[in-house]
Each structure stands twice: as structure tokens, then as C-alpha cells.
């Protein structure tokens, strides 16, 4: 069997497993909003410390919209729209929605609008874009990360250190920018796009290092935009390379290229991608939580690999014929390694991609090596991209 035939067989088998699992999960969950299963069962995040505004709450509706797009089965659309209505209180209450408004509302309301044309969903999307744009710091030309979490329990130490949270900018936010690009495309008002482009340029300047590795977090003076510090954030430490942050850079800069046509964004995406490909190739295509951390203990974050694969497939769409192969082949290698190592296809249990880890230094010991909802979203998107049947939700 050639490599191409073997990849095709893997794709067909994996898609069938996914269909079975998603049909079972959708039947069990409906409009439940899941984060990570406990004892093999999802629970709803409302009423937990995560709450309805938590950044991952768009991924379940995103999975449902991808399945609806691919299969046309109504149960997926109905459940996705039910979750979308549940998220309304996040838009009106302001409490809990931060720079991650893009993750939340691109995959719920904007996805609905893109799939069905519902004007109410469009209104929700524009409202969310206004909230995200309102976080822009014009002096520093960046979108502020997070809110002040001081006093909350179980927050890692780096999140409550110092007093300068309003000058923080993080690599993750690259994936929220498409909400702003969409709002400009939709309304004809360039301000949303201008904010997104300025943020992306500031990220190019301070977050991406010359070798393609990235800072997770940088601290800027909120009055002047001067660079103050670059702490380790969710990675091992200052100067390390948190793998999920790397994946957000690969995919996020590629999307900024798609929406603006600015070639420097594609080049930055490629620069970050080449760093990831080198690190993954040296480790059997399995993603460590941080690519620049001590060899022991070995800690994986499967989700970083799967998000990177989606970013590589996005890059492959924008490069020439003889360049595509690099990104496509690397994406296949990552996806095959991660599904073999981490996936649970049993339709009776919740969660598909195990091996997800939120922080390198896990403060409460409960957020490592587990299935997390965003890994499942990106796996579905990757498989459907390979089958040329993905809904474009970014
Ligand atoms: N906030 C995005 C992440 O933790 O990757």
C-alpha cells in the first residue's frame, strides 16, 4: 500500500468512528455545555467555577455545526442553536467574556449565521465583535488579555502576580482576531479589521521570536506600549515554547493572512510552523506540552498537535503546488500519531482526544492528561478539511 492509500484508509476509518461517536454524544448531551469529562461523563459548566463565559464554551456548538455541515443531520443543528441561545447571557452580562469572545461566538452565533443566514445570530456576532474591539489598547496597539482574576481560587501563580494585567497580551488571542475580520467583512466598517491587524503586527514584533518559537505572554506598559516583561505563562518558564501557544500562532497568523492578504502574516505562520514541525518530527510527531522544557517528566498536550495540524492545513491552502506537500504531510503525521496514541472511540464514554493538558505547571493537578473539548473540535475540523467538507468557521 502506498503512503497515500494508507492515509486515505486511515481517514475513512477515523471519520466513520467519529460519526458513530458524535451521534452518540449528541444524543446524550444535546445542549449541555461540556469542558472535560469526569469518570467518562461530561457535565454542564454552568454553575461550576468555569461558568457560561468560559473560553471553551463555543467548541461543542462548533463541533455540532461541523457535523451538521458534513451530514445535514438536524439533531446537530438543533443542539447547536440551543447552546447558542444559552450563551446569550454572556453577551448581555459582560461578566466572564474576555479576549476569547472569538472562540465563543465564531463557533456558535457566527457559525449559525454562516450556515443558516439567521439575522439574530449575525446580531450576536457583531455584538461579540464590539466587546472584543472594546478591549483594544490604542497606545500599545494590542487587545488586552483576560480580566483581573485576583482572589479566584485555583488560579496559577503567574496569573495573579504583579499588578499589570491590563497590559497583558497573549499569543492565544491570534485565534480571536477572525471575529473582527468577519465583522468588518460583514458591516463594511474597517475599524474591526484595523484593530485585528494592529494586534497581529504587535504580536509579530513581541510574541514571535526570530527562530519561530513564541512567548505565550508579554507584558506591555498600558500607557505607552513599551515592552516590560515576557513571563512563561502557561509554558515551562520564560523563554520556553508552550506548544499550544505555538499552535495558536501557526493557525492564527495563517488566518490573518487569509483575511487580509498581508504576506508577512503568512510568512510568520510558516516560520512558527517550521519550528513546530522540527520539534514534532524529533518526538515521533507527538506534542509535548512545551517544546523547550526538561526531558523529564514527559508531559503531552495532544490538543497542541491537533490545532497545529489544522494550522498546517490552512497554510497548505495558501502556498504553491510544490510547497503544499510539506504542510499536508506534517499534518497527516501529527494527526495519525495523536489519534493512535490518545483517541477513545467508545461511543459509550464522553470525550474523544485524551492527553490534553492546560498548563505546564498544573496548579491543582486535575487539568493534565485528559480529554478537553477543544481537542475534539479541532480533530473534527482537521478530518473534514482532509475530506474537503469542512465548514469554514474562522
Ligand atoms: N486560552 C487558550 C488556551 O488556553 O489555549
Short mmCIF file of C-alpha atoms and ligand atoms in Angstrom, two decimals:
data_model
loop_
_atom_site.label_atom_id
_atom_site.label_comp_id
_atom_site.label_asym_id
_atom_site.label_seq_id
_atom_site.Cartn_x
_atom_site.Cartn_y
_atom_site.Cartn_z
CA UNK A 1 0.00 0.00 0.00
CA UNK A 2 1.37 3.47 -0.83
CA UNK A 3 1.51 6.20 1.84
CA UNK A 4 -1.31 7.98 0.08
CA UNK A 5 -3.52 4.86 0.14
CA UNK A 6 -2.70 4.23 3.78
CA UNK A 7 -3.59 7.85 4.67
CA UNK A 8 -6.87 7.54 2.76
CA UNK A 9 -7.75 4.33 4.59
CA UNK A 10 -6.94 5.95 7.95
CA UNK A 11 -9.07 8.95 7.07
CA UNK A 12 -12.10 6.85 6.06
CA UNK A 13 -11.88 4.65 9.16
CA UNK A 14 -11.37 7.59 11.51
CA UNK A 15 -14.27 9.53 10.01
CA UNK A 16 -16.63 6.56 10.47
CA UNK A 17 -15.54 6.19 14.10
CA UNK A 18 -16.07 9.88 14.63
CA UNK A 19 -19.56 9.79 13.12
CA UNK A 20 -20.60 6.99 15.44
CA UNK A 21 -19.15 8.69 18.48
CA UNK A 22 -20.61 12.11 17.66
CA UNK A 23 -24.10 10.68 17.05
CA UNK A 24 -23.98 9.04 20.49
CA UNK A 25 -22.57 12.13 22.22
CA UNK A 26 -25.09 14.47 20.62
CA UNK A 27 -27.92 12.18 21.70
CA UNK A 28 -26.65 12.18 25.29
CA UNK A 29 -25.57 15.82 25.57
CA UNK A 30 -27.89 17.90 23.42
CA UNK A 31 -27.47 21.47 24.70
CA UNK A 32 -25.22 20.58 27.64
CA UNK A 33 -22.06 22.71 27.54
CA UNK A 34 -19.09 20.39 28.20
CA UNK A 35 -15.45 21.06 29.07
CA UNK A 36 -13.79 17.79 30.11
CA UNK A 37 -15.43 14.53 31.20
CA UNK A 38 -15.29 13.29 34.77
CA UNK A 39 -15.35 9.49 35.05
CA UNK A 40 -16.08 9.27 31.31
CA UNK A 41 -19.14 11.57 31.51
CA UNK A 42 -19.46 15.23 30.59
CA UNK A 43 -21.11 17.67 32.99
CA UNK A 44 -22.50 21.12 32.23
CA UNK A 45 -20.16 24.03 33.00
CA UNK A 46 -22.97 26.36 34.11
CA UNK A 47 -22.94 26.57 37.87
CA UNK A 48 -19.28 25.44 38.07
CA UNK A 49 -16.37 27.89 38.59
CA UNK A 50 -15.84 27.86 34.79
CA UNK A 51 -19.26 29.38 34.10
CA UNK A 52 -21.06 30.20 30.85
CA UNK A 53 -18.44 32.73 29.69
CA UNK A 54 -15.55 30.26 29.79
CA UNK A 55 -13.40 30.37 26.66
CA UNK A 56 -14.07 26.76 25.65
CA UNK A 57 -17.85 27.03 25.53
CA UNK A 58 -18.01 27.56 21.77
CA UNK A 59 -16.31 24.30 20.91
CA UNK A 60 -19.28 21.98 21.44
CA UNK A 61 -21.54 24.08 19.17
CA UNK A 62 -18.60 24.30 16.75
CA UNK A 63 -18.42 20.50 16.65
CA UNK A 64 -22.17 20.33 16.11
CA UNK A 65 -22.02 22.86 13.23
CA UNK A 66 -19.19 20.94 11.58
CA UNK A 67 -21.22 17.72 11.84
CA UNK A 68 -24.35 19.45 10.54
CA UNK A 69 -22.40 20.87 7.60
CA UNK A 70 -20.93 17.45 6.79
CA UNK A 71 -24.01 15.27 7.31
CA UNK A 72 -27.07 17.55 7.12
CA UNK A 73 -28.47 15.78 10.20
CA UNK A 74 -30.90 18.05 12.05
CA UNK A 75 -30.04 16.86 15.57
CA UNK A 76 -26.71 18.69 15.26
CA UNK A 77 -28.25 21.99 14.15
CA UNK A 78 -30.93 21.89 16.85
CA UNK A 79 -28.43 21.24 19.64
CA UNK A 80 -26.02 23.92 18.33
CA UNK A 81 -28.78 26.54 18.25
CA UNK A 82 -29.87 25.58 21.76
CA UNK A 83 -26.34 26.19 23.05
CA UNK A 84 -26.17 29.49 21.15
CA UNK A 85 -29.26 30.74 22.99
CA UNK A 86 -27.79 29.65 26.31
CA UNK A 87 -24.73 31.82 25.62
CA UNK A 88 -26.89 34.97 25.27
CA UNK A 89 -26.46 35.81 28.95
CA UNK A 90 -22.70 36.01 28.35
CA UNK A 91 -23.23 38.78 25.80
CA UNK A 92 -25.58 40.79 27.97
CA UNK A 93 -23.97 40.16 31.36
CA UNK A 94 -20.39 41.04 30.31
CA UNK A 95 -19.16 39.00 33.26
CA UNK A 96 -16.86 36.28 32.09
CA UNK A 97 -16.35 37.18 28.43
CA UNK A 98 -12.82 38.41 27.75
CA UNK A 99 -10.43 38.36 24.78
CA UNK A 100 -11.77 34.88 23.97
CA UNK A 101 -15.04 36.28 22.60
CA UNK A 102 -13.85 34.98 19.21
CA UNK A 103 -13.59 31.36 20.32
CA UNK A 104 -17.00 31.63 21.96
CA UNK A 105 -19.01 33.37 19.28
CA UNK A 106 -17.33 32.44 15.98
CA UNK A 107 -18.11 28.80 16.66
CA UNK A 108 -21.67 29.41 17.90
CA UNK A 109 -23.54 32.51 16.66
CA UNK A 110 -21.35 33.34 13.64
CA UNK A 111 -21.28 29.67 12.62
CA UNK A 112 -25.09 29.66 12.74
CA UNK A 113 -25.23 32.81 10.63
CA UNK A 114 -22.80 31.37 8.11
CA UNK A 115 -24.75 28.10 7.88
CA UNK A 116 -28.34 29.40 8.05
CA UNK A 117 -28.24 33.19 7.45
CA UNK A 118 -30.21 33.85 10.67
CA UNK A 119 -30.08 37.65 11.27
CA UNK A 120 -30.38 37.18 15.05
CA UNK A 121 -27.16 35.13 15.00
CA UNK A 122 -25.47 37.85 12.96
CA UNK A 123 -26.52 40.40 15.59
CA UNK A 124 -24.98 38.25 18.32
CA UNK A 125 -21.76 38.01 16.31
CA UNK A 126 -21.50 41.77 15.80
CA UNK A 127 -22.24 42.36 19.49
CA UNK A 128 -19.41 39.97 20.40
CA UNK A 129 -17.05 41.73 17.96
CA UNK A 130 -17.87 45.06 19.64
CA UNK A 131 -16.97 43.58 23.04
CA UNK A 132 -13.68 42.27 21.65
CA UNK A 133 -12.87 45.57 19.92
CA UNK A 134 -13.56 47.35 23.22
CA UNK A 135 -10.54 45.59 24.73
CA UNK A 136 -8.16 47.29 22.30
CA UNK A 137 -5.35 49.41 23.73
CA UNK A 138 -4.61 52.11 21.10
CA UNK A 139 -1.29 53.22 22.68
CA UNK A 140 0.16 49.70 22.64
CA UNK A 141 -1.86 48.52 19.59
CA UNK A 142 -2.94 45.26 21.23
CA UNK A 143 -6.05 43.54 22.58
CA UNK A 144 -5.82 43.12 26.32
CA UNK A 145 -5.81 39.53 27.61
CA UNK A 146 -8.02 38.29 30.47
CA UNK A 147 -9.56 40.29 33.27
CA UNK A 148 -8.34 40.65 36.79
CA UNK A 149 -8.61 37.15 38.26
CA UNK A 150 -7.04 38.06 41.58
CA UNK A 151 -8.65 36.33 44.52
CA UNK A 152 -10.07 33.46 42.47
CA UNK A 153 -9.22 30.01 43.70
CA UNK A 154 -7.07 27.54 41.76
CA UNK A 155 -5.52 30.18 39.51
CA UNK A 156 -1.86 29.52 38.71
CA UNK A 157 0.59 31.86 40.45
CA UNK A 158 1.72 33.65 37.27
CA UNK A 159 -1.85 34.81 36.61
CA UNK A 160 -2.14 36.72 39.86
CA UNK A 161 1.43 38.03 40.06
CA UNK A 162 2.19 41.72 39.71
CA UNK A 163 -0.32 44.46 39.06
CA UNK A 164 -0.10 44.92 35.31
CA UNK A 165 -2.81 42.63 33.94
CA UNK A 166 -4.28 45.42 31.80
CA UNK A 167 -1.01 45.48 29.81
CA UNK A 168 -1.02 41.75 29.05
CA UNK A 169 -1.20 40.33 25.58
CA UNK A 170 -1.11 36.60 24.74
CA UNK A 171 -0.46 34.50 21.66
CA UNK A 172 -3.82 32.69 22.04
CA UNK A 173 -5.63 35.87 21.02
CA UNK A 174 -4.46 35.41 17.42
CA UNK A 175 -7.36 32.95 17.10
CA UNK A 176 -9.89 35.55 18.23
CA UNK A 177 -8.96 38.04 15.51
CA UNK A 178 -11.12 36.36 12.84
CA UNK A 179 -14.22 37.60 14.73
CA UNK A 180 -13.02 41.13 13.98
CA UNK A 181 -12.14 40.36 10.36
CA UNK A 182 -15.60 38.82 9.95
CA UNK A 183 -17.28 41.90 11.49
CA UNK A 184 -15.53 44.20 9.02
CA UNK A 185 -16.36 41.93 6.09
CA UNK A 186 -19.97 41.83 7.27
CA UNK A 187 -20.53 45.51 8.09
CA UNK A 188 -18.12 47.24 5.68
CA UNK A 189 -16.62 49.12 8.64
CA UNK A 190 -12.82 48.76 8.53
CA UNK A 191 -12.25 49.52 12.22
CA UNK A 192 -12.61 45.91 13.38
CA UNK A 193 -10.06 44.74 10.80
CA UNK A 194 -7.70 47.61 11.67
CA UNK A 195 -7.73 46.56 15.32
CA UNK A 196 -7.07 42.93 14.38
CA UNK A 197 -4.23 43.82 12.02
CA UNK A 198 -2.59 46.12 14.56
CA UNK A 199 -2.79 43.40 17.21
CA UNK A 200 -1.28 40.86 14.80
CA UNK A 201 1.61 43.23 13.99
CA UNK A 202 2.30 43.80 17.68
CA UNK A 203 2.29 40.01 18.14
CA UNK A 204 4.75 39.65 15.25
CA UNK A 205 7.02 42.16 16.95
CA UNK A 206 6.97 40.94 20.55
CA UNK A 207 5.46 37.45 20.73
CA UNK A 208 7.15 35.61 17.86
CA UNK A 209 10.89 35.12 18.33
CA UNK A 210 13.29 35.07 15.36
CA UNK A 211 13.56 31.24 15.46
CA UNK A 212 9.77 30.75 15.15
CA UNK A 213 9.21 29.91 18.81
CA UNK A 214 6.81 32.14 20.73
CA UNK A 215 6.33 33.83 24.05
CA UNK A 216 2.96 32.89 25.48
CA UNK A 217 2.52 36.16 27.33
CA UNK A 218 4.04 39.60 27.18
CA UNK A 219 3.50 42.50 29.50
CA UNK A 220 3.32 45.95 27.91
CA UNK A 221 3.04 49.33 29.58
CA UNK A 222 -0.65 50.08 29.02
CA UNK A 223 0.07 53.84 28.78
CA UNK A 224 2.94 53.68 26.28
CA UNK A 225 3.04 50.16 24.81
CA UNK A 226 6.65 49.71 25.93
CA UNK A 227 7.67 46.06 26.44
CA UNK A 228 8.06 45.38 30.17
CA UNK A 229 8.35 41.61 30.56
CA UNK A 230 7.73 38.20 28.93
CA UNK A 231 6.82 35.69 31.67
CA UNK A 232 6.46 31.96 31.00
CA UNK A 233 2.65 31.96 31.12
CA UNK A 234 1.16 28.51 30.55
CA UNK A 235 4.52 27.10 29.43
CA UNK A 236 7.53 25.83 31.36
CA UNK A 237 9.04 29.26 32.01
CA UNK A 238 10.36 32.48 30.49
CA UNK A 239 11.95 31.78 27.10
CA UNK A 240 10.28 28.35 26.71
CA UNK A 241 7.92 27.33 23.90
CA UNK A 242 4.45 26.35 25.17
CA UNK A 243 3.18 24.05 22.44
CA UNK A 244 -0.45 25.13 22.40
CA UNK A 245 0.68 28.73 22.13
CA UNK A 246 2.82 27.68 19.17
CA UNK A 247 -0.24 26.11 17.57
CA UNK A 248 -2.30 29.28 18.07
CA UNK A 249 0.48 31.23 16.33
CA UNK A 250 0.63 28.85 13.35
CA UNK A 251 -3.11 28.82 12.79
CA UNK A 252 -3.78 32.41 13.89
CA UNK A 253 -1.22 34.06 11.60
CA UNK A 254 -2.34 31.88 8.69
CA UNK A 255 -5.91 33.12 9.28
CA UNK A 256 -4.74 36.72 9.48
CA UNK A 257 -3.19 36.17 6.06
CA UNK A 258 -6.42 34.67 4.72
CA UNK A 259 -8.45 37.68 5.87
CA UNK A 260 -6.00 40.47 4.94
CA UNK A 261 -3.78 39.15 2.14
CA UNK A 262 -0.74 40.54 4.04
CA UNK A 263 2.09 38.20 3.03
CA UNK A 264 4.06 38.96 6.19
CA UNK A 265 1.36 37.15 8.19
CA UNK A 266 1.70 34.04 6.02
CA UNK A 267 5.48 34.17 6.42
CA UNK A 268 5.12 34.42 10.20
CA UNK A 269 2.72 31.45 10.18
CA UNK A 270 5.28 29.46 8.18
CA UNK A 271 8.12 30.50 10.48
CA UNK A 272 6.16 29.24 13.53
CA UNK A 273 5.05 26.13 11.61
CA UNK A 274 8.63 25.20 10.73
CA UNK A 275 9.61 25.41 14.39
CA UNK A 276 6.66 23.13 15.35
CA UNK A 277 7.37 20.64 12.57
CA UNK A 278 11.00 20.34 13.66
CA UNK A 279 10.03 19.79 17.32
CA UNK A 280 7.30 17.28 16.47
CA UNK A 281 9.43 15.32 13.99
CA UNK A 282 12.03 14.89 16.71
CA UNK A 283 9.43 13.33 19.03
CA UNK A 284 7.54 10.78 16.87
CA UNK A 285 5.03 13.54 15.94
CA UNK A 286 3.66 13.61 19.49
CA UNK A 287 3.31 17.11 21.02
CA UNK A 288 4.96 17.79 24.35
CA UNK A 289 3.33 20.49 26.49
CA UNK A 290 6.39 22.66 25.96
CA UNK A 291 8.94 22.19 23.18
CA UNK A 292 11.67 23.80 25.29
CA UNK A 293 11.46 22.14 28.70
CA UNK A 294 13.43 19.47 30.60
CA UNK A 295 13.23 15.95 29.08
CA UNK A 296 11.70 14.60 32.30
CA UNK A 297 8.92 14.45 33.25
CA UNK A 298 7.40 13.74 29.83
CA UNK A 299 4.16 15.73 29.52
CA UNK A 300 1.98 15.74 26.42
CA UNK A 301 -0.66 18.10 25.11
CA UNK A 302 -2.40 16.24 22.29
CA UNK A 303 -4.51 19.31 21.55
CA UNK A 304 -1.45 21.36 20.63
CA UNK A 305 -0.68 18.81 17.93
CA UNK A 306 -4.18 18.71 16.52
CA UNK A 307 -4.54 22.50 16.44
CA UNK A 308 -1.14 22.73 14.74
CA UNK A 309 -2.35 20.22 12.13
CA UNK A 310 -5.34 22.45 11.36
CA UNK A 311 -2.99 25.44 11.04
CA UNK A 312 -0.72 23.49 8.68
CA UNK A 313 -3.72 22.53 6.53
CA UNK A 314 -4.68 26.21 6.44
CA UNK A 315 -1.15 27.18 5.33
CA UNK A 316 -1.26 24.47 2.66
CA UNK A 317 -4.23 26.27 1.10
CA UNK A 318 -2.18 29.43 0.56
CA UNK A 319 1.15 28.16 -0.80
CA UNK A 320 2.29 26.99 -4.21
CA UNK A 321 1.90 23.49 -5.62
CA UNK A 322 5.38 22.29 -4.66
CA UNK A 323 5.16 23.69 -1.14
CA UNK A 324 1.82 22.20 -0.09
CA UNK A 325 3.26 18.73 0.47
CA UNK A 326 5.40 19.79 3.43
CA UNK A 327 2.44 21.16 5.40
CA UNK A 328 0.00 18.46 4.35
CA UNK A 329 2.36 15.58 5.12
CA UNK A 330 3.32 17.03 8.50
CA UNK A 331 -0.38 17.50 9.37
CA UNK A 332 -1.11 13.86 8.47
CA UNK A 333 1.81 12.59 10.55
CA UNK A 334 0.64 14.57 13.61
CA UNK A 335 -2.98 13.51 13.25
CA UNK A 336 -2.15 9.85 12.80
CA UNK A 337 0.26 9.83 15.75
CA UNK A 338 -2.19 11.68 18.02
CA UNK A 339 -5.26 9.61 17.13
CA UNK A 340 -3.33 6.36 17.61
CA UNK A 341 -1.93 7.45 20.96
CA UNK A 342 -4.79 9.41 22.51
CA UNK A 343 -8.24 8.73 20.98
CA UNK A 344 -11.11 6.93 22.69
CA UNK A 345 -13.68 5.80 20.11
CA UNK A 346 -16.01 4.06 22.55
CA UNK A 347 -19.43 5.65 21.89
CA UNK A 348 -20.49 4.96 25.49
CA UNK A 349 -17.91 7.32 27.01
CA UNK A 350 -17.66 11.10 26.54
CA UNK A 351 -14.61 12.79 25.04
CA UNK A 352 -12.54 11.68 22.07
CA UNK A 353 -8.98 13.04 22.20
CA UNK A 354 -7.30 12.27 25.54
CA UNK A 355 -3.88 13.58 26.54
CA UNK A 356 -4.85 17.26 26.79
CA UNK A 357 -3.01 19.46 29.29
CA UNK A 358 -3.94 23.04 30.10
CA UNK A 359 -0.76 24.38 31.78
CA UNK A 360 2.78 23.02 32.08
CA UNK A 361 2.68 23.74 35.82
CA UNK A 362 -0.75 22.39 36.62
CA UNK A 363 -1.67 24.14 39.89
CA UNK A 364 -4.45 21.81 41.01
CA UNK A 365 -3.24 18.56 39.40
CA UNK A 366 -6.58 17.99 37.66
CA UNK A 367 -6.03 19.66 34.29
CA UNK A 368 -3.48 17.32 32.74
CA UNK A 369 -3.69 14.25 30.52
CA UNK A 370 -7.43 14.43 29.95
CA UNK A 371 -9.85 14.85 27.03
CA UNK A 372 -10.70 18.56 26.63
CA UNK A 373 -13.47 19.71 24.34
CA UNK A 374 -11.31 21.86 22.04
CA UNK A 375 -9.16 18.88 21.02
CA UNK A 376 -12.29 17.15 19.75
CA UNK A 377 -13.39 20.26 17.85
CA UNK A 378 -10.05 20.60 16.04
CA UNK A 379 -9.95 16.87 15.28
CA UNK A 380 -13.33 17.12 13.53
CA UNK A 381 -12.21 20.22 11.64
CA UNK A 382 -8.97 18.52 10.57
CA UNK A 383 -10.72 15.38 9.36
CA UNK A 384 -13.29 17.39 7.44
CA UNK A 385 -10.60 19.62 5.94
CA UNK A 386 -8.89 16.44 4.68
CA UNK A 387 -12.25 15.24 3.30
CA UNK A 388 -12.75 18.68 1.71
CA UNK A 389 -16.04 19.07 3.53
CA UNK A 390 -15.28 21.38 6.47
CA UNK A 391 -17.43 24.39 7.32
CA UNK A 392 -15.17 27.45 7.38
CA UNK A 393 -15.82 28.92 10.82
CA UNK A 394 -12.85 31.28 11.27
N1 LIG B 1 -6.86 30.28 26.21
C1 LIG B 1 -6.43 29.37 25.27
C2 LIG B 1 -5.59 28.27 25.75
O1 LIG B 1 -5.51 28.02 26.93
O2 LIG B 1 -5.01 27.63 24.92
#
